[in-house]
Short mmCIF file of C-alpha atoms in Angstrom, two decimals:
data_model
loop_
_atom_site.label_atom_id
_atom_site.label_comp_id
_atom_site.label_asym_id
_atom_site.label_seq_id
_atom_site.Cartn_x
_atom_site.Cartn_y
_atom_site.Cartn_z
CA MET J 1 7.30 -14.02 0.44
CA ARG J 2 7.49 -10.35 -0.57
CA PHE J 3 9.34 -7.78 1.52
CA THR J 4 8.43 -4.18 2.15
CA PHE J 5 10.77 -1.46 0.97
CA ARG J 6 11.87 -0.78 4.55
CA THR J 7 12.66 -4.47 5.08
CA LYS J 8 14.64 -4.52 1.83
CA LEU J 9 16.78 -1.60 3.02
CA ILE J 10 17.44 -3.21 6.41
CA LEU J 11 18.32 -6.55 4.81
CA SER J 12 20.57 -4.78 2.31
CA PHE J 13 22.54 -3.06 5.08
CA ILE J 14 22.84 -6.35 6.98
CA ILE J 15 24.04 -8.16 3.85
CA ILE J 16 26.53 -5.39 3.00
CA ILE J 17 28.00 -5.61 6.51
CA THR J 18 27.93 -9.34 7.20
CA ILE J 19 28.81 -11.00 3.89
CA PRO J 20 32.09 -9.07 3.28
CA VAL J 21 33.11 -9.72 6.91
CA ILE J 22 32.37 -13.43 6.53
CA ILE J 23 34.24 -13.58 3.22
CA THR J 24 37.20 -11.71 4.74
CA LEU J 25 37.32 -14.01 7.78
CA ILE J 26 37.11 -17.13 5.61
CA SER J 27 39.80 -15.74 3.30
CA ILE J 28 42.07 -14.93 6.29
CA LYS J 29 41.59 -18.44 7.61
CA ILE J 30 42.48 -19.91 4.23
CA ALA J 31 45.46 -17.53 3.98
CA THR J 32 46.62 -18.58 7.45
CA VAL J 33 46.48 -22.23 6.44
CA ASN J 34 48.41 -21.45 3.27
CA ILE J 35 51.03 -19.49 5.24
CA LYS J 36 51.43 -22.36 7.66
CA THR J 37 51.81 -24.90 4.86
CA ASP J 38 53.96 -22.86 2.45
CA PRO J 39 57.48 -24.44 2.38
CA GLU J 40 59.39 -21.15 2.05
CA ILE J 41 57.49 -19.52 4.88
CA ILE J 42 57.96 -22.61 7.04
CA ARG J 43 61.66 -22.49 6.34
CA PHE J 44 61.88 -18.82 7.37
CA SER J 45 59.72 -19.33 10.45
CA LYS J 46 62.37 -21.64 11.84
CA ILE J 47 64.40 -18.50 12.59
CA ASP J 48 62.10 -17.85 15.51
CA LEU J 49 62.79 -21.35 16.73
CA ARG J 50 66.51 -20.63 16.47
CA PHE J 51 66.06 -17.51 18.58
CA GLN J 52 64.58 -19.74 21.23
CA LYS J 53 67.47 -22.14 20.76
CA ILE J 54 69.89 -19.26 21.39
CA ILE J 55 68.03 -18.35 24.57
CA ASP J 56 68.12 -21.97 25.74
CA LEU J 57 71.86 -22.34 25.00
CA VAL J 58 72.73 -19.11 26.82
CA THR J 59 70.67 -20.15 29.83
CA GLN J 60 72.23 -23.63 29.91
CA ASN J 61 75.80 -22.35 29.55
CA TYR J 62 75.46 -19.13 31.51
CA PHE J 63 78.06 -20.14 34.08
CA ASN J 64 80.62 -20.78 31.31
CA ILE J 65 80.18 -17.32 29.81
CA GLN J 66 83.48 -16.07 31.31
CA ASN J 67 85.28 -18.39 28.90
CA TYR J 68 84.56 -16.43 25.74
CA ASP J 69 86.01 -18.89 23.25
CA GLN J 70 84.25 -21.91 24.75
CA PHE J 71 80.93 -20.06 25.00
CA TYR J 72 81.26 -18.71 21.46
CA ALA J 73 81.97 -22.18 20.14
CA THR J 74 78.77 -23.42 21.76
CA ILE J 75 76.46 -20.92 20.07
CA SER J 76 78.35 -19.87 16.96
CA SER J 77 76.62 -22.37 14.68
CA VAL J 78 73.19 -21.06 15.59
CA LEU J 79 74.31 -17.45 15.23
CA LYS J 80 75.62 -18.13 11.75
CA GLU J 81 72.31 -19.72 10.71
CA THR J 82 70.28 -16.74 11.84
CA GLY J 83 72.81 -14.02 11.01
CA CYS J 84 72.20 -12.50 14.43
CA ARG J 85 74.44 -10.59 16.82
CA LEU J 86 74.24 -11.78 20.42
CA GLN J 87 74.97 -9.72 23.52
CA VAL J 88 74.59 -10.90 27.12
CA ILE J 89 74.55 -8.46 30.04
CA ASP J 90 73.92 -8.87 33.74
CA ASN J 91 71.39 -6.91 35.74
CA SER J 92 73.82 -4.04 36.22
CA GLY J 93 74.38 -3.63 32.46
CA ARG J 94 77.85 -5.17 32.50
CA LEU J 95 78.71 -6.80 29.19
CA LEU J 96 79.29 -10.52 29.68
CA PHE J 97 79.36 -11.58 26.01
CA ASP J 98 79.25 -9.92 22.57
CA SER J 99 79.48 -12.16 19.53
CA GLU J 100 81.04 -9.32 17.50
CA ASP J 101 83.17 -7.63 20.21
CA ARG J 102 85.46 -10.11 21.94
CA GLU J 103 87.59 -7.42 23.56
CA GLY J 104 84.61 -5.61 24.97
CA SER J 105 83.32 -8.87 26.39
CA LEU J 106 86.59 -9.65 28.12
CA GLU J 107 86.72 -6.14 29.57
CA ASN J 108 83.13 -6.52 30.88
CA ARG J 109 82.42 -2.92 30.01
CA ILE J 110 79.18 -1.32 31.00
CA LEU J 111 76.59 -0.89 28.19
CA LYS J 112 74.15 1.93 28.25
CA VAL J 113 71.13 -0.13 27.25
CA ASN J 114 67.51 0.66 28.02
CA ILE J 115 65.56 -2.60 28.32
CA SER J 116 61.77 -2.59 28.59
CA GLU J 117 59.00 -4.99 27.61
CA GLY J 118 61.14 -7.14 25.35
CA PHE J 119 62.75 -4.27 23.48
CA ALA J 120 66.30 -3.06 23.96
CA LEU J 121 67.63 0.39 23.08
CA ASN J 122 71.44 0.70 22.88
CA LEU J 123 72.21 4.31 23.68
CA GLU J 124 75.86 3.97 22.63
CA GLU J 125 75.58 2.34 19.21
CA ASP J 126 73.74 3.32 16.06
CA ILE J 127 71.70 0.26 15.12
CA ASN J 128 70.06 1.80 12.06
CA GLY J 129 68.59 -0.93 9.87
CA MET J 130 68.57 -3.48 12.70
CA ASN J 131 65.92 -4.93 14.98
CA GLN J 132 66.98 -5.31 18.60
CA TYR J 133 65.05 -7.39 21.12
CA SER J 134 65.82 -8.43 24.68
CA PHE J 135 64.97 -11.65 26.53
CA PRO J 136 65.48 -12.27 30.28
CA ILE J 137 67.81 -15.00 31.54
CA LYS J 138 66.10 -16.95 34.29
CA ILE J 139 67.91 -19.44 36.51
CA ASP J 140 65.91 -21.01 39.32
CA ASP J 141 63.09 -18.54 38.53
CA LYS J 142 65.46 -15.65 39.17
CA VAL J 143 66.41 -13.14 36.46
CA VAL J 144 70.20 -12.94 36.41
CA GLY J 145 70.65 -11.04 33.18
CA SER J 146 69.36 -10.26 29.71
CA ILE J 147 69.98 -11.50 26.19
CA ILE J 148 70.03 -8.91 23.40
CA ILE J 149 69.59 -10.19 19.85
CA GLN J 150 70.09 -7.94 16.85
CA TYR J 151 69.12 -8.88 13.29
CA ALA J 152 68.79 -7.01 10.04
CA LEU J 153 65.41 -5.72 8.80
CA ASP J 154 66.05 -7.30 5.42
CA MET J 155 66.30 -10.74 6.91
CA LEU J 156 62.85 -11.53 5.59
CA PRO J 157 63.36 -12.80 2.02
CA PRO J 158 61.45 -10.79 -0.63
CA LYS J 159 59.79 -13.93 -1.94
CA VAL J 160 58.52 -14.85 1.51
CA LEU J 161 57.41 -11.27 2.15
CA HIS J 162 55.60 -11.24 -1.19
CA LYS J 163 53.76 -14.43 -0.33
CA VAL J 164 52.70 -13.19 3.10
CA ILE J 165 51.44 -9.94 1.59
CA LEU J 166 49.71 -11.87 -1.18
CA TYR J 167 47.96 -14.22 1.24
CA MET J 168 46.89 -11.63 3.78
CA GLY J 169 46.37 -8.72 1.40
CA GLY J 170 44.40 -10.96 -0.94
CA SER J 171 42.04 -11.81 1.91
CA TYR J 172 41.33 -8.16 2.62
CA MET J 173 41.07 -7.32 -1.08
CA LEU J 174 38.57 -10.14 -1.57
CA GLY J 175 36.47 -8.80 1.31
CA LEU J 176 36.69 -5.28 -0.12
CA ALA J 177 35.77 -6.50 -3.60
CA SER J 178 32.74 -8.37 -2.23
CA LEU J 179 31.72 -5.20 -0.38
CA VAL J 180 31.94 -3.09 -3.56
CA ILE J 181 30.07 -5.71 -5.62
CA LEU J 182 27.32 -6.03 -3.03
CA ILE J 183 26.94 -2.24 -2.78
CA ILE J 184 26.66 -1.93 -6.57
CA LEU J 185 24.29 -4.90 -6.93
CA LEU J 186 21.99 -4.00 -4.05
CA SER J 187 21.99 -0.33 -5.01
CA TRP J 188 20.93 -1.32 -8.52
CA LEU J 189 18.21 -3.64 -7.23
CA ILE J 190 16.85 -1.12 -4.73
CA SER J 191 17.02 1.78 -7.18
CA ARG J 192 15.27 -0.39 -9.77
CA SER J 193 12.50 -1.24 -7.28
CA VAL J 194 12.07 2.52 -6.75
CA LEU J 195 12.62 3.89 -10.26
CA VAL J 196 10.37 1.40 -12.09
CA PRO J 197 7.19 2.30 -10.15
CA LEU J 198 8.13 5.99 -10.10
CA ASN J 199 8.55 6.01 -13.88
CA GLU J 200 5.21 4.25 -14.24
CA LEU J 201 3.55 6.76 -11.91
CA ASN J 202 5.14 9.66 -13.80
CA LEU J 203 3.77 8.29 -17.08
CA ALA J 204 0.36 7.85 -15.43
CA ILE J 205 0.38 11.47 -14.25
CA GLN J 206 1.26 12.65 -17.76
CA ASN J 207 -1.62 10.62 -19.21
CA ILE J 208 -4.09 11.98 -16.65
CA SER J 209 -2.92 15.56 -17.24
CA GLN J 210 -3.64 15.03 -20.95
CA GLY J 211 -7.10 13.66 -20.15
CA ASN J 212 -6.22 10.07 -21.02
CA LEU J 213 -7.49 7.51 -18.50
CA ASP J 214 -7.26 4.46 -20.77
CA PHE J 215 -4.10 2.95 -19.29
CA THR J 216 -3.19 0.51 -16.54
CA ILE J 217 -0.52 0.68 -13.83
CA SER J 218 0.97 -2.81 -13.83
CA TYR J 219 3.40 -2.50 -10.90
CA SER J 220 1.77 -4.47 -8.07
CA LYS J 221 4.50 -5.73 -5.75
CA ASN J 222 3.62 -6.03 -2.08
CA ASP J 223 5.71 -3.12 -0.83
CA GLU J 224 5.14 0.54 -0.04
CA LEU J 225 5.50 1.71 -3.64
CA GLY J 226 3.48 -1.28 -4.87
CA ARG J 227 0.60 -0.40 -2.56
CA PHE J 228 0.92 3.24 -3.62
CA CYS J 229 0.72 2.20 -7.29
CA GLN J 230 -2.30 0.00 -6.55
CA ALA J 231 -4.00 2.91 -4.75
CA PHE J 232 -3.17 5.17 -7.71
CA GLU J 233 -4.59 2.57 -10.11
CA LEU J 234 -7.76 2.34 -7.99
CA MET J 235 -8.01 6.14 -8.07
CA ARG J 236 -7.61 6.08 -11.87
CA ARG J 237 -10.38 3.48 -12.22
CA LYS J 238 -12.68 5.43 -9.89
CA LEU J 239 -11.92 8.65 -11.76
CA LYS J 240 -12.61 6.97 -15.09
CA GLU J 241 -15.87 5.51 -13.79
CA SER J 242 -16.83 8.90 -12.37
CA LEU J 243 -16.13 10.65 -15.67
CA GLU J 244 -18.04 7.98 -17.59
CA LYS J 245 -20.98 8.36 -15.21
CA GLN J 246 -20.71 12.13 -15.48
CA ASN J 247 -20.71 11.93 -19.26
CA MET J 248 -23.65 9.53 -19.18
CA TYR J 249 -25.41 11.80 -16.69
CA GLU J 250 -24.73 14.82 -18.86
CA ASN J 251 -26.01 13.04 -21.96
CA SER J 252 -29.10 11.92 -20.05
CA ARG J 253 -29.60 15.46 -18.78
CA LYS J 254 -29.40 16.86 -22.29
CA THR J 255 -31.82 14.22 -23.53
CA MET J 256 -34.09 14.91 -20.57
CA ILE J 257 -34.06 18.66 -21.24
CA ALA J 258 -34.95 18.06 -24.87
CA SER J 259 -37.67 15.62 -23.83
CA ILE J 260 -39.03 17.93 -21.14
CA SER J 261 -39.10 20.79 -23.64
CA HIS J 262 -41.20 18.57 -25.90
CA ASP J 263 -43.37 17.33 -23.02
CA LEU J 264 -43.99 20.88 -21.83
CA ARG J 265 -44.61 22.27 -25.29
CA THR J 266 -47.24 19.63 -26.18
CA PRO J 267 -49.72 20.28 -23.32
CA ILE J 268 -49.08 24.03 -23.47
CA ALA J 269 -49.89 24.03 -27.18
CA SER J 270 -53.00 21.96 -26.50
CA ILE J 271 -54.09 24.25 -23.66
CA LYS J 272 -53.48 27.29 -25.84
CA GLY J 273 -55.57 25.78 -28.64
CA TYR J 274 -58.55 24.96 -26.43
CA VAL J 275 -58.39 28.35 -24.69
CA GLU J 276 -58.42 30.11 -28.06
CA ALA J 277 -61.36 27.93 -29.08
CA LEU J 278 -63.24 28.98 -25.98
CA GLN J 279 -62.35 32.62 -26.61
CA ASP J 280 -63.63 32.36 -30.17
CA GLY J 281 -66.93 30.93 -28.91
CA LEU J 282 -66.51 27.58 -30.66
CA ALA J 283 -67.85 25.69 -27.61
CA GLN J 284 -71.44 26.97 -27.44
CA ASP J 285 -72.74 23.59 -26.33
CA PRO J 286 -72.41 23.16 -22.49
CA GLU J 287 -71.20 19.57 -22.92
CA LYS J 288 -68.54 20.66 -25.39
CA PHE J 289 -67.58 23.58 -23.13
CA LYS J 290 -67.22 21.19 -20.17
CA ARG J 291 -65.17 18.74 -22.27
CA TYR J 292 -62.79 21.52 -23.29
CA LEU J 293 -62.35 22.54 -19.66
CA ASN J 294 -61.67 18.92 -18.63
CA ILE J 295 -59.01 18.61 -21.33
CA ILE J 296 -57.42 21.88 -20.20
CA LYS J 297 -57.43 20.64 -16.59
CA ASP J 298 -55.89 17.28 -17.63
CA LYS J 299 -53.12 19.02 -19.58
CA THR J 300 -52.56 21.37 -16.63
CA ASP J 301 -52.26 18.40 -14.26
CA LYS J 302 -49.60 16.90 -16.51
CA LEU J 303 -47.67 20.15 -16.50
CA ASP J 304 -48.00 20.30 -12.74
CA ARG J 305 -46.57 16.77 -12.40
CA LEU J 306 -43.62 17.59 -14.65
CA ILE J 307 -42.82 20.76 -12.73
CA ASP J 308 -43.33 18.99 -9.41
CA ASP J 309 -40.86 16.25 -10.38
CA LEU J 310 -38.25 18.81 -11.37
CA PHE J 311 -38.80 20.76 -8.17
CA HIS J 312 -38.45 17.69 -5.95
CA PHE J 313 -35.39 16.51 -7.85
CA SER J 314 -33.68 19.87 -7.43
CA GLN J 315 -34.41 19.73 -3.69
CA MET J 316 -33.11 16.18 -3.54
CA GLU J 317 -29.88 17.13 -5.35
CA VAL J 318 -29.04 19.85 -2.83
CA GLY J 319 -30.15 17.71 0.13
CA LYS J 320 -33.06 19.93 1.05
CA LEU J 321 -35.99 17.61 0.35
CA PRO J 322 -38.05 18.22 3.53
CA THR J 323 -39.16 15.20 5.57
CA ASN J 324 -41.23 14.94 8.72
CA PHE J 325 -40.65 11.55 10.33
CA ARG J 326 -42.99 10.28 13.01
CA VAL J 327 -44.04 6.88 14.29
CA GLN J 328 -47.43 5.84 12.95
CA ASN J 329 -49.65 2.85 12.37
CA SER J 330 -48.88 1.35 8.96
CA ARG J 331 -52.49 0.32 8.27
CA ILE J 332 -53.86 3.78 9.00
CA MET J 333 -51.10 5.44 6.94
CA LEU J 334 -51.60 3.16 3.91
CA GLU J 335 -55.39 3.48 4.05
CA GLU J 336 -55.11 7.26 4.01
CA ILE J 337 -52.79 7.07 1.00
CA LEU J 338 -54.65 4.40 -1.02
CA SER J 339 -58.27 5.47 -0.46
CA PRO J 340 -58.03 8.55 -2.74
CA LEU J 341 -56.39 6.43 -5.42
CA GLU J 342 -59.29 3.95 -5.27
CA VAL J 343 -61.84 6.75 -5.61
CA GLU J 344 -59.96 8.20 -8.58
CA ALA J 345 -59.75 4.80 -10.25
CA GLN J 346 -63.54 4.30 -9.96
CA ASN J 347 -64.02 7.20 -12.37
CA SER J 348 -61.77 5.60 -15.01
CA SER J 349 -61.40 2.31 -16.82
CA LEU J 350 -58.35 1.49 -14.68
CA GLN J 351 -58.83 -1.38 -12.25
CA LEU J 352 -57.00 -0.64 -8.99
CA ILE J 353 -57.10 -3.40 -6.37
CA VAL J 354 -55.89 -3.03 -2.77
CA GLN J 355 -55.21 -6.35 -1.04
CA ARG J 356 -56.67 -6.14 2.44
CA PRO J 357 -56.26 -6.49 5.34
CA LEU J 358 -53.16 -4.33 5.33
CA PRO J 359 -50.49 -5.13 7.99
CA GLU J 360 -50.77 -3.24 11.23
CA VAL J 361 -47.29 -2.43 12.52
CA TYR J 362 -45.51 0.75 13.59
CA VAL J 363 -43.13 2.49 11.20
CA LYS J 364 -41.25 5.75 11.49
CA ALA J 365 -42.09 7.54 8.26
CA ASP J 366 -43.20 10.73 6.58
CA SER J 367 -46.67 9.83 5.28
CA LYS J 368 -46.56 12.68 2.75
CA ARG J 369 -43.33 11.32 1.22
CA ILE J 370 -44.59 7.72 1.24
CA SER J 371 -47.74 8.96 -0.51
CA GLN J 372 -45.48 10.63 -3.08
CA VAL J 373 -43.64 7.33 -3.60
CA ILE J 374 -46.83 5.33 -4.14
CA ASP J 375 -48.29 8.04 -6.41
CA ASN J 376 -45.13 8.06 -8.56
CA ILE J 377 -45.11 4.26 -8.83
CA VAL J 378 -48.84 4.12 -9.70
CA GLU J 379 -48.42 6.95 -12.22
CA ASN J 380 -45.47 5.11 -13.77
CA SER J 381 -47.59 1.93 -14.01
CA ARG J 382 -50.45 3.84 -15.69
CA ARG J 383 -48.08 4.92 -18.46
CA HIS J 384 -47.28 1.35 -19.39
CA ILE J 385 -50.59 -0.52 -19.09
CA PRO J 386 -53.61 -0.51 -21.42
CA ASN J 387 -56.60 1.72 -20.61
CA ASP J 388 -58.41 -1.18 -18.96
CA GLY J 389 -55.26 -2.41 -17.20
CA GLN J 390 -54.96 -3.58 -13.65
CA ILE J 391 -52.85 -2.36 -10.74
CA ILE J 392 -52.63 -4.35 -7.50
CA ILE J 393 -51.30 -2.77 -4.31
CA GLY J 394 -50.52 -4.74 -1.17
CA ALA J 395 -48.20 -5.03 1.80
CA ARG J 396 -46.80 -7.66 4.15
CA VAL J 397 -44.38 -7.96 7.05
CA SER J 398 -40.96 -9.30 6.01
CA GLY J 399 -38.68 -9.76 9.00
CA ALA J 400 -37.94 -6.35 10.50
CA PHE J 401 -39.47 -4.50 7.54
CA LEU J 402 -42.85 -3.58 6.16
CA GLU J 403 -42.79 -4.55 2.47
CA VAL J 404 -45.14 -2.71 0.07
CA PHE J 405 -45.58 -3.73 -3.57
CA VAL J 406 -47.31 -2.28 -6.65
CA LYS J 407 -47.98 -4.77 -9.44
CA ASP J 408 -49.32 -4.00 -12.92
CA ASN J 409 -50.17 -6.15 -15.94
CA GLY J 410 -48.50 -3.81 -18.40
CA GLU J 411 -45.95 -4.39 -21.11
CA GLY J 412 -43.13 -5.04 -18.63
CA ILE J 413 -39.57 -3.75 -18.65
CA SER J 414 -36.82 -5.17 -20.83
CA PRO J 415 -33.92 -6.87 -18.99
CA GLU J 416 -31.44 -4.27 -20.26
CA ASP J 417 -33.58 -1.41 -18.89
CA LEU J 418 -34.53 -3.00 -15.56
CA PRO J 419 -31.22 -2.29 -13.67
CA HIS J 420 -31.42 1.43 -14.60
CA ILE J 421 -35.04 2.45 -13.98
CA PHE J 422 -34.19 4.09 -10.62
CA GLU J 423 -31.42 6.23 -12.11
CA SER J 424 -31.98 9.95 -12.62
CA PHE J 425 -33.13 10.98 -16.12
CA TYR J 426 -33.27 7.36 -17.28
CA ARG J 427 -36.15 6.58 -19.59
CA GLY J 428 -36.02 3.34 -21.52
CA GLU J 429 -37.44 4.02 -24.94
CA LYS J 430 -38.92 0.56 -25.23
CA SER J 431 -41.01 1.10 -22.13
CA ARG J 432 -42.34 4.54 -22.94
CA SER J 433 -46.00 4.99 -23.69
CA GLN J 434 -47.06 6.94 -26.70
CA ASN J 435 -49.62 8.85 -24.65
CA TYR J 436 -47.54 9.79 -21.61
CA GLY J 437 -44.25 11.54 -21.33
CA GLY J 438 -42.20 11.92 -18.19
CA THR J 439 -38.99 13.37 -16.89
CA GLY J 440 -37.35 10.10 -15.91
CA LEU J 441 -37.13 11.40 -12.33
CA GLY J 442 -40.15 9.84 -10.64
CA LEU J 443 -38.56 6.52 -9.68
CA ALA J 444 -35.24 8.21 -8.85
CA ILE J 445 -37.11 10.41 -6.36
CA CYS J 446 -38.82 7.31 -4.96
CA LYS J 447 -35.44 5.64 -4.40
CA HIS J 448 -34.08 8.70 -2.59
CA ILE J 449 -37.14 8.93 -0.30
CA ILE J 450 -37.15 5.21 0.58
CA GLU J 451 -33.41 5.18 1.30
CA GLU J 452 -33.88 8.25 3.52
CA HIS J 453 -36.39 6.12 5.47
CA GLY J 454 -33.80 3.35 5.89
CA GLY J 455 -35.46 0.97 3.43
CA ARG J 456 -34.76 -0.14 -0.12
CA ILE J 457 -36.62 -0.24 -3.43
CA TRP J 458 -36.35 -2.65 -6.34
CA ALA J 459 -38.29 -3.99 -9.31
CA GLU J 460 -39.10 -7.35 -10.86
CA SER J 461 -40.53 -7.63 -14.34
CA VAL J 462 -41.40 -10.17 -17.02
CA LYS J 463 -41.45 -8.62 -20.47
CA GLY J 464 -44.95 -8.60 -21.92
CA GLN J 465 -46.60 -9.84 -18.69
CA HIS J 466 -46.15 -7.71 -15.58
CA THR J 467 -43.97 -5.44 -13.47
CA ILE J 468 -43.77 -5.41 -9.66
CA ILE J 469 -42.08 -2.60 -7.73
CA TYR J 470 -41.28 -3.28 -4.07
CA PHE J 471 -40.14 -0.97 -1.30
CA THR J 472 -39.54 -1.55 2.41
CA LEU J 473 -39.83 0.52 5.59
CA PRO J 474 -38.15 -0.46 8.89
CA ILE J 475 -40.57 -1.57 11.61
CA VAL J 476 -40.28 0.20 14.94
CA SER J 477 -40.39 -2.08 18.01
CA GLY J 478 -43.35 -1.73 20.36
CA GLN J 479 -41.36 -0.03 23.16
CA HIS J 480 -39.89 2.59 20.82
CA ALA J 481 -43.22 3.01 19.05
CA GLU J 482 -45.04 3.87 22.26
CA ALA J 483 -42.33 6.35 23.21
CA ASP J 484 -42.50 8.11 19.84
CA LEU J 485 -46.25 8.10 19.29
CA PRO J 486 -47.89 11.53 19.51
CA GLN J 487 -49.84 12.04 22.73
#
């Protein structure tokens, strides 16, 4: 499972907060156990128990407190063990017992002591360096006086103090150390997950700025920067493909210009020669004169087709190729387009066959543009079939489309050329006729027109046997056809 960069940051903050706290709590628990089990600390902690023993002894012998010597003898052993000073006063502040002031105890002098919440402040004595605590004396749930215990601040042995500090301080230091380590580790990991793709992107930008697109961005983790790198890599590939296509297009354009220059120069030179011959009176015979005129017309027609292709392509490139769509009967439209082609073929050795009956459905099309498509396909077939070749034109209904095909028995198209024949300026050298030139734009214009109609165009070919070019037009349903038919 891969996390996004945002998730990584959130998890990092959670880890930084929770793990040190858990480690600290576990360490404190371990330290507490060690403190409870350490012999020296156990031995010192018994002082607190002795304080309680003092309180119990005073409470039990409270009524014997007037006998100083007897009362002192009762508690002296405990006082010596703890090194404490004991004072007992009644509720009025009268001194009943002082382990270090026998005379004051016997006089029952009044002490100026402020007792509150377990602490006692002797306003008469300087107890610098001493701790002083008070405990109530309860007899039959009634407070009859207070016990004041004083002990030195240095009662805690240095060794015991050192151990307590070591146990507890070590717990906090361990938690702090884990916090620092986690911050350093996670900061390194997160910065690495940011810096690595950024460095790769920076290198990619430098390569692109230098015109080098032959590199690959390898960072592909499923996070924000990973997706950004993948998008950048996709952009690089698209840019490289675009530049390669542009270069190929530019090379094809240059080749096309050179070829068009040749194709234009040849008929112009021929026309010029025959016109000069006519001017010089070399064609005195009417038959010869007519033949010269026919040749001039044929060369002029070729020039017209070349110029027409360039004109339509320029319109197509700027998106201004005019179309006039209307719903019409497919049989009537195809008959109007194919009949002139049949008449023209009767005056040549070309055999043009139209498979009838043609389908009768309604299509929304520009008959002029469809005629241009069929003319371009037939003209392309003529270039690549022998003089007595055959062209078959037919149509059928295929699902929601009218499918038209043009089949010839020419030399066919090589497999390497077949995927490119509808590209602009593409002219496979192996499929070019020696007698016909061409701009390489005819089939590209056909593709543009058919796609504008919502159909598609493709070719099938067997080298040395035949070529079939298909195109489709969407069929309009009867209800829509009636609504769109001209009245």
